[in-house]
Coordinates of C-alpha atoms and ligand atoms in Angstrom, one line a residue:
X1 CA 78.3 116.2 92.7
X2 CA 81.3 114.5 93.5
X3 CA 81.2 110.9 96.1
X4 CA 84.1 108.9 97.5
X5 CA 83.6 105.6 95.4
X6 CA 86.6 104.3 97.9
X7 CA 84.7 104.8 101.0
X8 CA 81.0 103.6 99.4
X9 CA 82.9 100.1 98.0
X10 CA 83.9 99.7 101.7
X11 CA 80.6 100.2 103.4
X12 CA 80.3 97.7 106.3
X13 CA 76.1 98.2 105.6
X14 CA 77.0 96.9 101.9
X15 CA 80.2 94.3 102.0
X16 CA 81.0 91.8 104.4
X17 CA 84.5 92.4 105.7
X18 CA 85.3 95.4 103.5
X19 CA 88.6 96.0 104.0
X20 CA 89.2 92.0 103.3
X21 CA 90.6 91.7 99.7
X22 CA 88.0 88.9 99.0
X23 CA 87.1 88.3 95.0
X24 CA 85.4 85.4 96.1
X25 CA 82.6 87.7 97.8
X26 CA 81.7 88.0 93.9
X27 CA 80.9 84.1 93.4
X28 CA 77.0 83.8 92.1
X29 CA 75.8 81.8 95.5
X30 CA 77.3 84.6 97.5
X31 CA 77.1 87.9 96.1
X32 CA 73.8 90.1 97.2
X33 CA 71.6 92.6 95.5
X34 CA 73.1 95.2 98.0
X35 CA 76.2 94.5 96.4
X36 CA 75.5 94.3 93.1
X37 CA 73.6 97.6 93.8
X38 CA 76.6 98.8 95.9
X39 CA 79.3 99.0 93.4
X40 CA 79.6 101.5 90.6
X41 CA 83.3 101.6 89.6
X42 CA 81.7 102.1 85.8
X43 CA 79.0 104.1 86.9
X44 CA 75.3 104.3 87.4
X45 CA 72.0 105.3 86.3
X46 CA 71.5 107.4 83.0
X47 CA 75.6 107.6 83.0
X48 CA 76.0 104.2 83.2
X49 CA 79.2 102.8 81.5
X50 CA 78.4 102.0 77.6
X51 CA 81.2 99.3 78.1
X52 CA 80.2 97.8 81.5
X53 CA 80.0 94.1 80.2
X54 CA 82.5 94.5 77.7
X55 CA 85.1 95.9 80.1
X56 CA 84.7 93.4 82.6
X57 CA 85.0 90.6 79.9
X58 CA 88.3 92.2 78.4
X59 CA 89.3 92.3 82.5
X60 CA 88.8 88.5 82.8
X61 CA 90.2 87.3 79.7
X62 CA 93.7 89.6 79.8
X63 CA 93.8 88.8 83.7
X64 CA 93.0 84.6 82.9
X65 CA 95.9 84.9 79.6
X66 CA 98.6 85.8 81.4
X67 CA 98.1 84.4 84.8
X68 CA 97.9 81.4 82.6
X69 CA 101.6 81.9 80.9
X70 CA 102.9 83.7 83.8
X71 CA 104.3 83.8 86.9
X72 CA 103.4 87.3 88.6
X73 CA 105.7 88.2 91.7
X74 CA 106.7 92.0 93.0
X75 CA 110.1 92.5 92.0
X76 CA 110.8 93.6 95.7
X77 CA 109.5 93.6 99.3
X78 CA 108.3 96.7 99.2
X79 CA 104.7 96.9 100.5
X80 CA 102.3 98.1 97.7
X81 CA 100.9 101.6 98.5
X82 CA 97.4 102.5 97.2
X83 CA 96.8 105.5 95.7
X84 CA 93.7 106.8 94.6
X85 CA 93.3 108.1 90.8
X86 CA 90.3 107.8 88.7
X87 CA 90.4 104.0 90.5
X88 CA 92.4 102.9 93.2
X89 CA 95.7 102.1 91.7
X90 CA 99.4 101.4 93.3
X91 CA 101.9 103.8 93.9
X92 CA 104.5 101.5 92.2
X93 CA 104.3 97.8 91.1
X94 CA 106.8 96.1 89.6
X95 CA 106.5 92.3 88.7
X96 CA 109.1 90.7 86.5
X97 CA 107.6 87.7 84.3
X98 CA 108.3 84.1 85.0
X99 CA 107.0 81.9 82.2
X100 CA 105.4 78.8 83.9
X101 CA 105.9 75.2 83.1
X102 CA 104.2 74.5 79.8
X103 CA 101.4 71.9 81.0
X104 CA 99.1 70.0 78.8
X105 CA 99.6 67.0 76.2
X106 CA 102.4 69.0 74.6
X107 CA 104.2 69.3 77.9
X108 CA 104.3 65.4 78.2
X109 CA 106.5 65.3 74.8
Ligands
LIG201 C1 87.0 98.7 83.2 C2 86.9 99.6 82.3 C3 86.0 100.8 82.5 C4 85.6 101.6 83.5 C5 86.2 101.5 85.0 C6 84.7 102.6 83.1 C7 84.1 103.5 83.9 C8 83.1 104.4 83.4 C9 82.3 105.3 84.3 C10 82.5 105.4 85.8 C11 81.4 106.0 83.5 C12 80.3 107.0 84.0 C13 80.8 108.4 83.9 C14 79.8 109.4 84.3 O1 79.2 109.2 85.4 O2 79.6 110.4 83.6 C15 81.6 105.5 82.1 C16 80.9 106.0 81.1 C17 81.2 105.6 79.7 N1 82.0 104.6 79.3 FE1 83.2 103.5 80.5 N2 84.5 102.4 81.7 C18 85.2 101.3 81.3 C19 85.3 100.7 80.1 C20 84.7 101.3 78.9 C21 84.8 100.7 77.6 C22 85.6 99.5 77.2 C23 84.0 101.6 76.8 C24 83.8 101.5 75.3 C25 83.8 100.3 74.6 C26 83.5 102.6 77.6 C27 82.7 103.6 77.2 C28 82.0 104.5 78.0 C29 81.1 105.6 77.5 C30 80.8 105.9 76.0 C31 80.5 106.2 78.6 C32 79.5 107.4 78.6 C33 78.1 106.8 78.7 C34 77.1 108.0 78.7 O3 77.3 109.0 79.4 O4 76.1 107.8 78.1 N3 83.9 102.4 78.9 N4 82.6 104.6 82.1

């Protein structure tokens, strides 16, 4: 059985604005059990994802290191076209790294 996981993880029934790019729809005191319910990017059921929790901690930490380190911008003004592989992905996505300010007690030095 194959299913569009695109078109199910933009169900107006399920998510609020679905075509809104909105993270903050995931924040504890906003996110509902339809939601929770309504999006398997690592699967469901007796196939669920063996690395669910770990995956999504690896996601956070990788995404909270660099952001941290460094500036992220697209290298051009190209807009970003999504294409759909095993997730939704971009077509092409180049971002050249800024290292930010260092900040801290060090930085004051
Ligand atoms: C964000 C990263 C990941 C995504 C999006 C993802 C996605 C998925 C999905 C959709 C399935 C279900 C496939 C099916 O229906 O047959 C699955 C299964 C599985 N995943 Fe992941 N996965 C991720 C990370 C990981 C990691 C880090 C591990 C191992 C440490 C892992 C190990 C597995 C295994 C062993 C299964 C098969 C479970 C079973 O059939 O009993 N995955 N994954």
């Amino acid at each position: 059985m194959l299913f569009c996981a695109y078109a199910l993880h933009r169900d107006p029934q399920v998510f609020e604005e679905p075509g809104l790019f909105d993270p903050y729809r995931w924040l504890p005191e906003r996110v509902t059990a339809a939601q929770r319910k309504g999006l398997f990017s690592l699967g469901a059921g007796r196939r669920k994802c063996i690395g669910d929790s770990f995956g999504l901690v690896e996601a956070t930490i990788t995404l909270a290191t660099v952001t941290a380190r460094w500036h992220l911008r697209p290298a051009d003004k190209r807009p970003v076209r999504p294409v759909m592989r095993t997730t939704l992905a971009p077509s092409s996505l180049l971002m050249p790294l800024e290292r930010r300010a260092a900040a801290g007690p060090a930085a004051a030095e």
